[in-house]
Coordinates of C-alpha atoms in Angstrom, one line a residue:
M28 CA 0.0 -0.2 -0.2
A29 CA 3.0 2.3 0.7
C30 CA 4.2 1.7 -2.8
V31 CA 0.9 2.7 -4.3
W32 CA 0.9 5.8 -2.2
L33 CA 4.5 6.6 -3.2
A34 CA 3.4 6.3 -6.9
L35 CA 0.6 8.5 -6.4
L36 CA 2.9 11.2 -4.8
L37 CA 5.4 11.1 -7.6
I38 CA 2.6 11.3 -10.2
T39 CA 1.2 14.4 -8.4
A40 CA 4.6 16.0 -8.7
T41 CA 4.8 15.2 -12.4
A42 CA 1.5 16.5 -13.1
A43 CA 2.3 19.8 -11.3
E44 CA 5.4 20.4 -13.4
T45 CA 3.6 20.7 -16.7
N46 CA 1.8 23.6 -18.1
D47 CA 1.5 22.8 -22.0
E48 CA -0.3 25.8 -24.0
L49 CA -1.0 23.6 -26.8
Y50 CA -3.4 21.5 -24.5
Y51 CA -5.7 24.3 -23.9
S52 CA -5.9 25.2 -27.7
M53 CA -7.9 21.8 -28.0
P54 CA -11.5 21.6 -27.1
P55 CA -12.2 20.5 -23.4
L56 CA -12.6 16.8 -23.0
F57 CA -15.3 17.2 -20.4
H58 CA -18.1 19.6 -19.7
L59 CA -21.0 19.5 -17.3
D60 CA -23.6 22.3 -16.8
D61 CA -25.2 22.6 -13.3
Y62 CA -27.3 19.3 -13.1
E63 CA -29.3 20.3 -10.0
A64 CA -30.0 23.9 -11.2
C65 CA -31.1 22.7 -14.5
L66 CA -33.7 20.2 -13.3
A67 CA -34.8 22.6 -10.5
T68 CA -35.2 25.4 -13.0
K69 CA -37.6 23.1 -15.2
G70 CA -34.9 22.4 -17.7
T71 CA -34.0 19.4 -19.8
F72 CA -30.4 17.9 -19.2
C73 CA -28.7 15.9 -21.8
L74 CA -25.6 13.7 -21.4
G75 CA -23.7 12.1 -24.3
S76 CA -20.3 11.6 -26.1
F77 CA -19.3 13.2 -29.5
Q78 CA -16.6 12.2 -32.1
L79 CA -14.7 15.0 -33.8
S80 CA -14.1 15.1 -37.2
P81 CA -12.3 17.7 -39.7
V82 CA -14.2 19.5 -42.2
I83 CA -13.6 18.7 -45.9
G84 CA -11.1 21.0 -47.5
N85 CA -9.2 23.8 -45.8
S86 CA -11.1 26.3 -43.3
T87 CA -10.4 28.3 -40.4
S88 CA -12.1 28.6 -36.9
D89 CA -13.1 31.9 -35.6
N90 CA -9.7 32.5 -34.1
G91 CA -8.1 32.0 -37.4
T92 CA -6.4 28.7 -36.7
N93 CA -6.7 26.2 -39.8
T94 CA -8.9 23.3 -38.5
N95 CA -6.9 20.6 -40.0
E96 CA -4.1 21.7 -37.9
I97 CA -6.2 21.5 -34.9
Y98 CA -7.5 18.0 -35.6
E99 CA -3.9 17.1 -36.4
L100 CA -2.8 18.3 -33.0
I101 CA -5.6 16.4 -31.4
L102 CA -4.5 13.2 -33.0
A103 CA -1.0 13.7 -32.2
Y104 CA -1.8 14.5 -28.6
T105 CA -4.0 11.5 -28.1
A106 CA -1.6 9.0 -29.5
P107 CA 0.4 8.1 -26.4
R108 CA -1.3 5.3 -24.6
Y109 CA -1.2 7.4 -21.3
R110 CA -3.6 9.8 -22.5
F111 CA -7.3 10.0 -23.0
N112 CA -9.1 9.9 -26.6
H113 CA -9.4 13.7 -27.1
T114 CA -11.2 12.9 -30.5
Q115 CA -14.2 12.1 -28.4
L116 CA -15.8 14.8 -26.4
H117 CA -18.1 14.2 -23.4
R118 CA -20.8 16.8 -22.7
G119 CA -23.6 17.3 -20.3
Y120 CA -25.7 20.3 -21.2
C121 CA -28.7 22.1 -19.7
I122 CA -30.1 22.5 -23.3
T123 CA -32.8 24.9 -22.1
T124 CA -30.2 27.4 -21.2
T125 CA -26.9 26.6 -22.8
C126 CA -28.6 25.5 -26.2
A127 CA -31.4 28.3 -26.2
S128 CA -30.4 29.4 -29.6
T129 CA -31.3 26.0 -31.2
P130 CA -34.7 25.7 -32.8
L131 CA -37.3 24.8 -29.9
H132 CA -39.3 22.7 -32.1
L133 CA -36.5 20.1 -32.3
P134 CA -36.3 17.0 -30.1
P135 CA -34.0 17.3 -27.1
Q136 CA -31.3 14.9 -28.6
N137 CA -31.4 16.7 -31.9
R138 CA -31.0 20.2 -30.2
F139 CA -28.1 18.7 -28.0
Q140 CA -26.4 17.4 -31.2
Q141 CA -26.7 20.7 -33.1
C142 CA -25.8 22.6 -29.9
V143 CA -22.4 20.7 -29.5
N144 CA -21.7 21.0 -33.2
D145 CA -22.3 24.6 -33.4
Y146 CA -19.8 25.1 -30.4
T147 CA -17.1 23.0 -31.9
S148 CA -17.6 24.4 -35.6
S149 CA -17.6 28.2 -34.3
Q150 CA -14.6 27.9 -32.0
Y151 CA -12.4 25.0 -33.6
G152 CA -13.7 24.5 -37.1
L153 CA -14.6 20.9 -36.2
K154 CA -17.7 18.7 -36.6
A155 CA -19.2 16.8 -33.5
N156 CA -21.3 13.7 -34.2
L157 CA -23.3 12.5 -31.4
I158 CA -22.0 8.8 -31.1
Q159 CA -23.7 7.9 -27.6
L160 CA -26.6 9.7 -26.1
D161 CA -26.8 8.5 -22.2
Y162 CA -30.1 10.4 -21.6
C163 CA -32.0 13.4 -22.0
K164 CA -34.2 14.2 -18.9
S165 CA -36.3 16.7 -17.1
A166 CA -37.5 17.1 -13.6
E167 CA -40.8 15.5 -14.6
T168 CA -39.3 12.6 -16.5
L169 CA -39.9 9.4 -14.8
R170 CA -37.4 6.7 -13.7
A171 CA -36.7 4.2 -16.6
A172 CA -37.4 1.3 -14.1
P173 CA -40.1 2.0 -11.6
I174 CA -40.5 -0.2 -8.6
D175 CA -41.8 -3.7 -9.7
G176 CA -42.3 -7.1 -8.3
V177 CA -38.7 -8.1 -8.2
D178 CA -38.0 -5.2 -6.0
I179 CA -40.7 -6.0 -3.6
T180 CA -39.6 -9.8 -3.8
F181 CA -36.0 -8.9 -2.5
L182 CA -37.4 -6.4 0.1
V183 CA -39.6 -9.5 1.6
V184 CA -36.5 -11.5 1.6
C185 CA -34.7 -8.8 3.5
L186 CA -37.5 -8.6 6.2
L187 CA -37.5 -12.4 6.3
L188 CA -33.9 -12.3 7.1
L189 CA -34.2 -9.9 9.8
L190 CA -37.3 -11.7 11.3
L191 CA -35.1 -15.0 11.5
N192 CA -32.3 -13.2 13.3
V193 CA -34.7 -12.1 15.8
T194 CA -36.3 -15.2 16.2
G195 CA -33.0 -17.1 16.5
T196 CA -31.4 -14.5 19.0
V197 CA -34.7 -14.6 21.1
Y198 CA -34.6 -18.3 21.3
D199 CA -30.8 -18.4 22.0
V200 CA -31.2 -15.9 24.9
C201 CA -34.3 -17.5 26.4
R202 CA -33.8 -21.3 25.8
N203 CA -33.0 -23.9 28.7
R204 CA -29.4 -24.4 28.9
S205 CA -29.7 -27.8 30.2
N206 CA -31.3 -29.0 26.7
K207 CA -29.5 -29.4 23.6
A208 CA -29.8 -26.4 21.4
N209 CA -31.7 -26.5 18.1
S210 CA -28.8 -26.3 15.5
I211 CA -30.9 -24.5 12.9
L212 CA -32.5 -21.9 15.3
V213 CA -29.1 -21.1 16.9
S214 CA -27.6 -20.4 13.6
W215 CA -29.7 -17.0 13.2
S216 CA -28.6 -16.2 16.9
F217 CA -27.0 -12.7 16.6
V218 CA -25.4 -13.1 20.1
R219 CA -23.6 -16.5 19.0
N220 CA -22.6 -15.0 15.7
F221 CA -21.1 -11.8 17.3
K222 CA -19.0 -14.1 19.8
N223 CA -17.8 -16.1 16.8
F224 CA -17.1 -13.0 14.8
G225 CA -14.9 -11.5 17.6
R226 CA -13.1 -14.9 18.1
I227 CA -9.3 -14.3 18.3
Y228 CA -6.6 -17.1 17.7
P229 CA -3.5 -16.3 19.6
N230 CA 0.0 -16.4 17.9
D231 CA 0.9 -19.6 19.5
D232 CA 2.8 -22.5 18.0
T233 CA -0.3 -24.5 17.0
P234 CA -0.8 -25.4 13.1
T235 CA -3.7 -23.0 13.0
S236 CA -2.0 -20.0 14.3
K237 CA 0.8 -20.4 12.2
L238 CA -1.3 -19.4 9.4
N239 CA -2.8 -16.1 11.3
A240 CA -0.5 -14.1 8.8
I241 CA -3.2 -15.0 6.1
H242 CA -5.8 -12.6 7.7
G243 CA -3.5 -9.8 7.4
V244 CA -2.4 -10.5 3.8
K245 CA -6.1 -10.7 2.7
S246 CA -7.1 -7.5 4.7
I247 CA -4.2 -5.3 3.4
L248 CA -4.5 -6.6 -0.1
L249 CA -8.2 -5.7 -0.3
M250 CA -7.4 -2.1 0.9
C251 CA -5.0 -2.0 -2.0
V252 CA -7.7 -3.1 -4.2
M253 CA -10.1 -0.6 -3.1
L254 CA -7.7 2.0 -3.6
V255 CA -6.8 0.9 -7.2
H256 CA -10.5 0.8 -7.9
S257 CA -10.9 4.4 -6.7
I258 CA -8.2 5.4 -9.2
F259 CA -10.1 3.6 -11.9
M260 CA -13.3 5.4 -10.9
S261 CA -11.4 8.8 -11.5
H262 CA -11.0 7.7 -15.0
I263 CA -14.9 7.2 -15.4
S264 CA -15.6 10.6 -14.0
Y265 CA -16.3 13.9 -15.6
M266 CA -12.9 15.8 -14.8
Y267 CA -12.1 19.4 -14.9
N268 CA -8.5 18.6 -15.4
P269 CA -8.0 15.1 -17.1
Q270 CA -4.4 16.3 -17.8
F271 CA -3.6 15.3 -14.2
L272 CA -4.0 11.7 -14.9
E273 CA -2.5 12.0 -18.2
L274 CA 0.9 13.7 -17.0
G275 CA 1.1 11.4 -14.1
R276 CA 1.0 8.5 -16.2
K277 CA 4.3 9.6 -17.9
N278 CA 6.0 8.8 -14.6
P279 CA 7.8 5.6 -14.2
F280 CA 6.3 4.7 -11.1
A281 CA 2.9 4.9 -12.5
I282 CA 3.6 1.3 -13.7
I283 CA 2.8 0.3 -10.0
L284 CA -1.0 1.4 -10.7
E285 CA -0.8 -0.1 -14.3
N286 CA 0.6 -3.5 -13.5
G287 CA -0.5 -3.8 -9.8
T288 CA -3.4 -5.6 -10.7
I289 CA -1.7 -8.8 -10.6
V290 CA -2.0 -8.7 -6.9
V291 CA -5.3 -10.3 -7.2
Q292 CA -3.6 -13.5 -7.9
A293 CA -2.6 -13.6 -4.2
F294 CA -6.4 -14.3 -3.5
I295 CA -6.5 -17.2 -5.9
I296 CA -3.3 -18.6 -4.2
L297 CA -4.9 -18.1 -0.6
S298 CA -8.1 -19.7 -1.7
S299 CA -6.5 -22.8 -3.2
F300 CA -4.0 -23.1 -0.4
I301 CA -6.4 -22.8 2.4
F302 CA -8.7 -25.5 1.0
T303 CA -6.0 -28.0 0.1
Y304 CA -4.3 -27.5 3.4
N305 CA -7.5 -28.1 5.5
F306 CA -8.4 -31.0 3.3
L307 CA -4.9 -32.7 3.7
T308 CA -4.8 -32.0 7.5
G309 CA -8.4 -32.0 8.8
M310 CA -10.1 -34.9 6.6
E311 CA -9.6 -38.6 6.5
K312 CA -8.3 -39.4 3.1
P313 CA -11.1 -40.9 0.9
K314 CA -10.6 -44.5 0.1
K315 CA -11.3 -44.0 -3.6
I316 CA -9.1 -42.0 -5.8
F317 CA -12.1 -39.9 -6.5
D318 CA -15.3 -40.1 -4.1
I319 CA -18.2 -38.4 -5.7
K320 CA -19.9 -38.1 -2.2
V321 CA -16.7 -36.3 -0.7
F322 CA -16.7 -34.2 -3.9
V323 CA -20.4 -33.0 -3.6
L324 CA -19.9 -32.4 0.2
L325 CA -17.0 -30.2 -0.4
F326 CA -18.5 -28.4 -3.2
L327 CA -21.6 -27.7 -1.0
K328 CA -19.5 -26.3 1.9
R329 CA -18.0 -23.8 -0.6
I330 CA -21.4 -22.9 -2.0
T331 CA -22.9 -22.2 1.3
R332 CA -19.8 -20.1 2.2
I333 CA -20.0 -18.0 -0.9
L334 CA -23.5 -17.9 -2.2
P335 CA -25.5 -16.1 0.4
V336 CA -23.9 -12.8 0.7
Y337 CA -22.7 -12.9 -3.0
L338 CA -26.4 -13.4 -4.3
F339 CA -27.6 -10.9 -1.6
I340 CA -25.4 -8.1 -3.2
V341 CA -26.2 -9.1 -6.7
S342 CA -29.9 -8.9 -6.0
F343 CA -29.5 -5.7 -4.1
T344 CA -27.8 -4.1 -7.2
A345 CA -30.6 -5.6 -9.6
T346 CA -33.2 -4.1 -7.5
W347 CA -33.0 -1.2 -4.9
S348 CA -29.4 0.3 -5.7
R349 CA -31.0 2.2 -8.5
F350 CA -32.9 4.4 -6.2
L351 CA -30.1 5.2 -3.7
G352 CA -29.7 8.8 -5.7
D353 CA -29.3 10.6 -8.7
G354 CA -26.6 12.6 -10.5
T355 CA -25.2 13.5 -13.9
L356 CA -23.8 9.9 -14.3
W357 CA -26.3 7.9 -12.4
I358 CA -28.1 6.6 -15.4
P359 CA -25.2 5.4 -17.3
R360 CA -23.5 4.1 -14.1
M361 CA -25.7 2.8 -11.5
E362 CA -28.9 2.3 -13.6
K363 CA -26.9 0.5 -16.1
E364 CA -25.2 -1.8 -13.6
S365 CA -28.6 -2.6 -12.3
R366 CA -30.1 -3.4 -15.7
V367 CA -27.2 -5.9 -16.3
C368 CA -27.6 -7.6 -13.0
R369 CA -31.2 -8.4 -14.0
M370 CA -30.1 -9.7 -17.1
K371 CA -27.3 -11.7 -15.9
W372 CA -28.6 -12.9 -12.7
W373 CA -28.7 -16.6 -13.3
S374 CA -25.2 -16.7 -14.7
Q375 CA -24.1 -14.8 -11.6
A376 CA -26.0 -17.3 -9.5
F377 CA -24.1 -20.2 -11.4
F378 CA -20.8 -18.5 -11.2
V379 CA -20.4 -18.5 -15.0
H380 CA -20.8 -14.7 -15.6
N381 CA -17.1 -14.3 -16.4
L382 CA -17.7 -16.5 -19.5
Y383 CA -21.3 -15.5 -20.4
K384 CA -21.5 -12.0 -22.1
P385 CA -18.3 -11.2 -20.2
E386 CA -18.4 -7.6 -22.0
D387 CA -21.6 -6.9 -19.9
Q388 CA -20.6 -6.3 -16.4
C389 CA -22.5 -6.8 -13.3
L390 CA -20.3 -5.8 -10.3
L391 CA -16.9 -5.8 -12.2
Q392 CA -15.1 -7.1 -9.1
S393 CA -17.3 -10.1 -9.1
W394 CA -15.3 -12.0 -12.1
F395 CA -13.1 -13.1 -9.3
V396 CA -15.8 -14.8 -7.3
A397 CA -16.7 -16.8 -10.6
A398 CA -13.2 -17.5 -11.6
E399 CA -12.1 -18.7 -8.0
M400 CA -15.3 -21.1 -7.8
Q401 CA -14.4 -22.6 -11.2
L402 CA -10.8 -23.3 -10.0
Y403 CA -12.1 -24.5 -6.6
V404 CA -13.9 -27.4 -8.4
L405 CA -10.6 -28.3 -10.0
A406 CA -8.8 -27.9 -6.7
I407 CA -11.2 -30.6 -5.0
V408 CA -10.5 -33.1 -7.8
L409 CA -6.6 -32.5 -7.5
A410 CA -6.5 -32.5 -3.9
M411 CA -8.7 -35.7 -3.8
V412 CA -6.6 -37.6 -6.6
L413 CA -3.2 -36.5 -5.4
S414 CA -3.5 -36.8 -1.7
H415 CA -3.0 -40.8 -2.6
F416 CA 0.4 -39.8 -3.9
R417 CA 1.8 -36.9 -1.6
K418 CA 5.5 -37.7 -2.4
S419 CA 5.1 -37.1 -6.1
A420 CA 2.3 -34.3 -5.9
V421 CA 4.5 -31.6 -5.8
K422 CA 6.4 -32.7 -8.9
V423 CA 2.9 -33.4 -10.7
L424 CA 1.7 -30.0 -9.8
A425 CA 4.7 -28.1 -10.8
G426 CA 4.3 -29.9 -14.1
L427 CA 0.8 -28.9 -14.4
V428 CA 1.8 -25.3 -13.7
V429 CA 4.3 -25.3 -16.7
V430 CA 1.6 -26.8 -18.9
A431 CA -1.0 -24.1 -17.9
V432 CA 1.7 -21.4 -18.6
I433 CA 2.3 -22.8 -22.1
C434 CA -1.3 -23.2 -22.9
N435 CA -1.9 -19.6 -21.9
Y436 CA 1.0 -18.5 -24.1
I437 CA -0.6 -20.3 -27.2
T438 CA -4.1 -18.9 -26.3
A439 CA -2.6 -15.3 -25.9
Y440 CA -0.6 -15.5 -29.1
V441 CA -3.3 -17.0 -31.2
L442 CA -6.2 -14.6 -30.1
N443 CA -3.5 -11.6 -29.7
L444 CA -4.1 -11.2 -26.1
K445 CA -2.1 -9.1 -23.9
A446 CA -1.5 -8.6 -20.1
M447 CA -3.4 -6.2 -17.9
M448 CA -0.7 -3.7 -17.9
Y449 CA -1.3 -2.9 -21.5
L450 CA -5.0 -2.4 -20.8
S451 CA -4.5 -0.1 -18.0
D452 CA -4.2 3.0 -20.2
P453 CA -7.0 5.9 -19.7
K454 CA -8.7 5.2 -22.9
T455 CA -9.5 1.6 -21.8
V456 CA -10.2 2.3 -18.2
M457 CA -12.4 5.0 -18.9
K458 CA -14.8 2.7 -20.4
L459 CA -14.2 0.0 -17.8
F460 CA -12.5 -2.5 -20.2
Y461 CA -15.7 -2.7 -22.4
G462 CA -15.1 -4.9 -25.4
E463 CA -11.6 -5.7 -24.5
A464 CA -10.7 -9.2 -25.6
S465 CA -7.7 -9.5 -23.3
F466 CA -9.9 -8.6 -20.4
N467 CA -12.6 -10.9 -21.1
W468 CA -10.6 -13.9 -22.3
L469 CA -7.6 -13.8 -20.2
Y470 CA -7.9 -11.4 -17.1
M471 CA -11.3 -12.7 -16.1
S472 CA -11.0 -16.2 -17.4
P473 CA -10.4 -19.1 -15.3
W474 CA -7.5 -20.5 -17.4
G475 CA -5.8 -17.0 -17.0
S476 CA -5.5 -17.7 -13.1
L477 CA -5.0 -21.4 -13.4
P478 CA -1.1 -21.3 -12.8
S479 CA -1.8 -19.2 -9.6
S480 CA -4.2 -21.7 -8.5
L481 CA -2.1 -24.7 -9.1
L482 CA 0.6 -23.0 -7.3
G483 CA -1.8 -22.5 -4.3
I484 CA -2.3 -26.3 -4.3
L485 CA 1.4 -27.0 -4.7
L486 CA 2.2 -24.8 -1.6
A487 CA -0.4 -26.8 0.4
F488 CA 1.3 -30.2 -0.4
Y489 CA 4.7 -28.9 0.0
Y490 CA 4.0 -27.2 3.4
C491 CA 2.2 -30.3 4.5
N492 CA 5.3 -32.5 3.4
L493 CA 7.6 -30.4 5.3
Q494 CA 5.6 -30.8 8.5
S495 CA 5.2 -34.6 8.2
E496 CA 8.9 -34.8 7.5
D497 CA 9.5 -32.4 10.6
I498 CA 11.7 -30.0 8.3
N499 CA 11.9 -26.3 9.7
L500 CA 12.7 -23.9 6.7
R501 CA 13.5 -21.4 9.4
K502 CA 16.7 -23.2 10.0
Q503 CA 17.6 -23.3 6.3
R504 CA 20.0 -20.5 5.3
W505 CA 19.0 -20.7 1.5
F506 CA 15.2 -20.2 2.4
R507 CA 15.8 -17.4 4.6
I508 CA 17.6 -15.6 1.7
A509 CA 15.0 -16.5 -0.7
Y510 CA 12.4 -15.1 1.8
Q511 CA 14.5 -11.8 2.1
V512 CA 14.6 -11.3 -1.6
S513 CA 10.9 -12.2 -2.1
L514 CA 9.8 -9.1 -0.2
P515 CA 11.5 -6.5 -2.6
A516 CA 10.9 -8.8 -5.5
F517 CA 7.2 -8.1 -5.5
L518 CA 7.9 -4.5 -6.3
L519 CA 10.6 -5.1 -8.8
W520 CA 8.4 -7.5 -10.7
I521 CA 5.7 -4.9 -10.9
L522 CA 8.2 -2.2 -12.0
S523 CA 9.8 -4.4 -14.8
G524 CA 6.7 -3.9 -16.8
Y525 CA 8.1 -0.4 -17.5
L526 CA 11.1 -2.1 -19.5
L527 CA 8.8 -3.6 -22.1
P528 CA 8.1 -1.8 -25.2
R529 CA 4.8 0.0 -25.4
E530 CA 4.0 -2.0 -28.8
P531 CA 5.6 -5.2 -28.2
H532 CA 5.8 -7.9 -30.9
R533 CA 2.9 -10.4 -30.9
W534 CA 5.1 -13.2 -29.3
L535 CA 6.8 -11.0 -26.5
A536 CA 3.0 -9.7 -25.6
A537 CA 1.8 -13.2 -25.4
L538 CA 5.0 -14.5 -23.5
Y539 CA 4.6 -11.7 -20.8
A540 CA 0.7 -12.4 -20.7
A541 CA 1.6 -16.0 -20.0
I542 CA 4.5 -15.5 -17.4
D543 CA 3.2 -12.4 -15.6
R544 CA 0.9 -14.0 -13.0
P545 CA 3.0 -17.1 -12.5
V546 CA 6.2 -15.2 -11.6
F547 CA 4.3 -13.0 -9.2
S548 CA 2.4 -16.0 -7.6
S549 CA 5.6 -17.7 -7.3
I550 CA 7.3 -14.8 -5.5
F551 CA 4.3 -14.5 -3.2
C552 CA 4.4 -18.5 -2.2
V553 CA 7.7 -17.9 -0.8
T554 CA 6.8 -15.1 1.1
L555 CA 3.9 -16.9 2.6
L556 CA 6.1 -19.8 3.6
G557 CA 8.3 -17.4 5.3
F558 CA 5.3 -15.9 7.3
F559 CA 4.3 -19.5 8.2
Y560 CA 7.7 -20.3 9.6
R561 CA 7.9 -16.7 11.4
I562 CA 11.1 -15.6 9.5
G563 CA 12.0 -12.2 10.5
Q564 CA 10.0 -10.2 13.0
F565 CA 8.5 -7.0 11.5
W566 CA 6.4 -8.6 8.5
W567 CA 4.8 -11.7 10.2
R568 CA 4.1 -9.7 13.3
L569 CA 2.2 -7.0 11.2
M570 CA 0.4 -9.7 9.1
S571 CA -0.5 -11.5 12.3
W572 CA -1.9 -8.8 14.3
S573 CA -5.1 -10.2 16.0
G574 CA -7.3 -7.5 14.7
W575 CA -6.6 -8.6 11.1
Q576 CA -8.5 -11.9 12.0
V577 CA -11.8 -9.9 12.6
I578 CA -11.5 -7.8 9.6
G579 CA -10.3 -10.8 7.5
R580 CA -13.7 -12.7 8.2
M581 CA -15.5 -9.9 6.3
S582 CA -13.3 -10.3 3.1
L583 CA -16.2 -11.6 1.1
C584 CA -18.6 -8.9 2.2
V585 CA -15.8 -6.2 1.7
L586 CA -15.2 -7.6 -2.0
M587 CA -18.7 -7.5 -2.8
T588 CA -19.9 -4.2 -1.3
H589 CA -16.7 -1.7 -2.1
W590 CA -17.5 -1.5 -5.7
T591 CA -21.0 -0.1 -5.5
F592 CA -19.8 2.5 -2.9
S593 CA -17.1 3.6 -5.1
L594 CA -19.3 3.8 -8.1
I595 CA -22.1 5.8 -6.1
Q596 CA -19.7 8.5 -5.3
I597 CA -18.8 9.0 -9.0
S598 CA -22.6 8.7 -10.0
L599 CA -23.8 11.5 -7.8
Q600 CA -21.3 14.1 -9.2
T601 CA -23.4 17.2 -10.5
N602 CA -20.4 19.1 -11.6
L603 CA -16.8 18.6 -13.1
N604 CA -14.4 17.0 -10.6
K605 CA -11.0 18.7 -10.1
M606 CA -8.8 15.5 -10.0
S607 CA -6.0 15.5 -7.5
I608 CA -4.2 13.0 -5.1
Y609 CA -6.5 14.3 -2.4
E610 CA -9.6 13.7 -4.5
I611 CA -8.5 10.1 -5.1
G612 CA -7.5 9.7 -1.7
G613 CA -10.7 10.9 -0.1
H614 CA -12.8 8.8 -2.7
W615 CA -10.7 5.7 -1.4
L616 CA -11.2 6.5 2.4
A617 CA -15.0 7.3 2.0
T618 CA -15.3 3.9 0.1
M619 CA -13.5 1.9 3.0
F620 CA -15.5 3.8 5.7
M621 CA -18.7 3.0 4.1
T622 CA -17.7 -0.8 3.1
Y623 CA -16.6 -1.8 6.4
L624 CA -19.4 0.1 8.0
T625 CA -21.8 -1.9 5.9
S626 CA -20.0 -5.2 6.2
V627 CA -20.2 -5.7 9.7
P628 CA -24.1 -6.2 9.8
L629 CA -24.1 -7.8 6.4
H630 CA -21.7 -10.5 7.7
L631 CA -23.5 -10.8 11.1
L632 CA -27.1 -10.8 9.7
V633 CA -26.7 -12.4 6.1
E634 CA -23.5 -14.3 5.5
M635 CA -22.6 -16.0 8.9
P636 CA -26.4 -17.1 9.8
V637 CA -27.4 -18.1 6.3
Q638 CA -24.2 -20.1 6.1
R639 CA -24.8 -22.0 9.3
F640 CA -28.3 -22.3 8.6
L641 CA -27.5 -24.2 5.1
R642 CA -24.9 -26.4 6.8
A643 CA -27.1 -27.4 9.7
S644 CA -30.1 -28.0 7.2
F645 CA -27.6 -30.2 5.1
G646 CA -26.0 -32.0 8.1
M647 CA -22.5 -30.7 7.5

């Protein structure tokens, strides 16, 4: 997290140094009239995007500048990948006032089109064609999607969950302690769930306590994810000074923001490791190499862990989220997200939404939940089979990692896919990666994260083998050195992306896309082992702080809710945002505050009780 903040500070310094006169000779990239004032005065507000084009032949603008020269300047400025596309303008006009000179008999969309075109023609001698109309609305315009039966159904479900929590709590408090408790009723006890929520495992020498650092790793990485998403949100807002983000991208340390998304692979590793380790240490080895009953049991346990809060947030987004506020970007951001969630709810419920119409995004961050669940099924199979061949399991898994990397290279080369670093430019982030094949079929795909998942399983087998053979890596000099090297290696591998060409050869782009995640994941596995063996003092003590255990239990709630709070802040804007490090930092802190504030009751009233209820009902 400190590295990300350092990058932001350096980017700020770079942005403050430049004052390019040519920049201000181009049309402003964004413009917003006062949204609230427009609607309050019975005006009509239109929001949309326009494509600039030069006029045929030679002409001049009102200020005497050749229009073709202006357009060539715009093209030249837009060319570097660290800049926005300045050939597309984004406008929000109160056409009642700003476009008062346009004919009143025309429909709002036509007046909006003519108004912007008149402006660009007179000031710059350039045509402006409307390529996307987000909306035209007035104070009397009804919401596109009024309250319906689906909204009412979700509200009834919420009230039912609240009633069950009250009933279970009253039963648990008033029941006769001499009699055995009803497991289904006490699963809804708020008192009991709160005690489990605050349970702390001490940092002693037990096998469970040696893994305490995992809670800190998950919690800190989630905070970093929220920070990166706050930076993404700055790109999709309407900005007063987009040059701040463009100039900042020129700084070499900006690669931390562009290439830092690979840290998500840490969650894939942790998921595979935790499952496989618990399977190997806490469950009797199945008599068969593949026991379908054991497979179904393990799969149901995962479903009961993930599905309740996950489906709850998806349902909320598809229903009541669109009524939480209003602003210039509310319709194209929040209401659009709600529509997509309604359309893709079944694919979300079956964890296949990263493969079904991946360009239509319902809760962008939830791709991870689908990919992780798909890889979890594979982890169950591998853990069951390889548990019968523990001595050779590490070698088999290492071979599978190599095969997965080769397959990803072939896929990336054939389909011309690139690593996330090449997708994190302002032009692509601004549209939230819509239509990007590399994002859909590599970054969000299960096969893209397969090497990391296999490394997590490998780490569990390797760690269990070390324990069974009573080998202490803390006493091994070579590993202590490897652990110390792994800490700076994280940052160095991310920064190494700066050395790659901006337009790499196809084979090089495919090679980097194939090895980027596995290399990072291998470094992370070494670091995890160092935490487990408590090498050094500072880092493992920081990650093993007892407070992380409480925060870490809400990881799924935090992952699922933070995107909505981050998106709401952008959607509520009514005027241009002046972008700065303080704006991004404030957005991040507000997102974290609201996320954790909401995650506590969500975990206690939805995630934990529904999970315990389902497991009690199925006898798991």
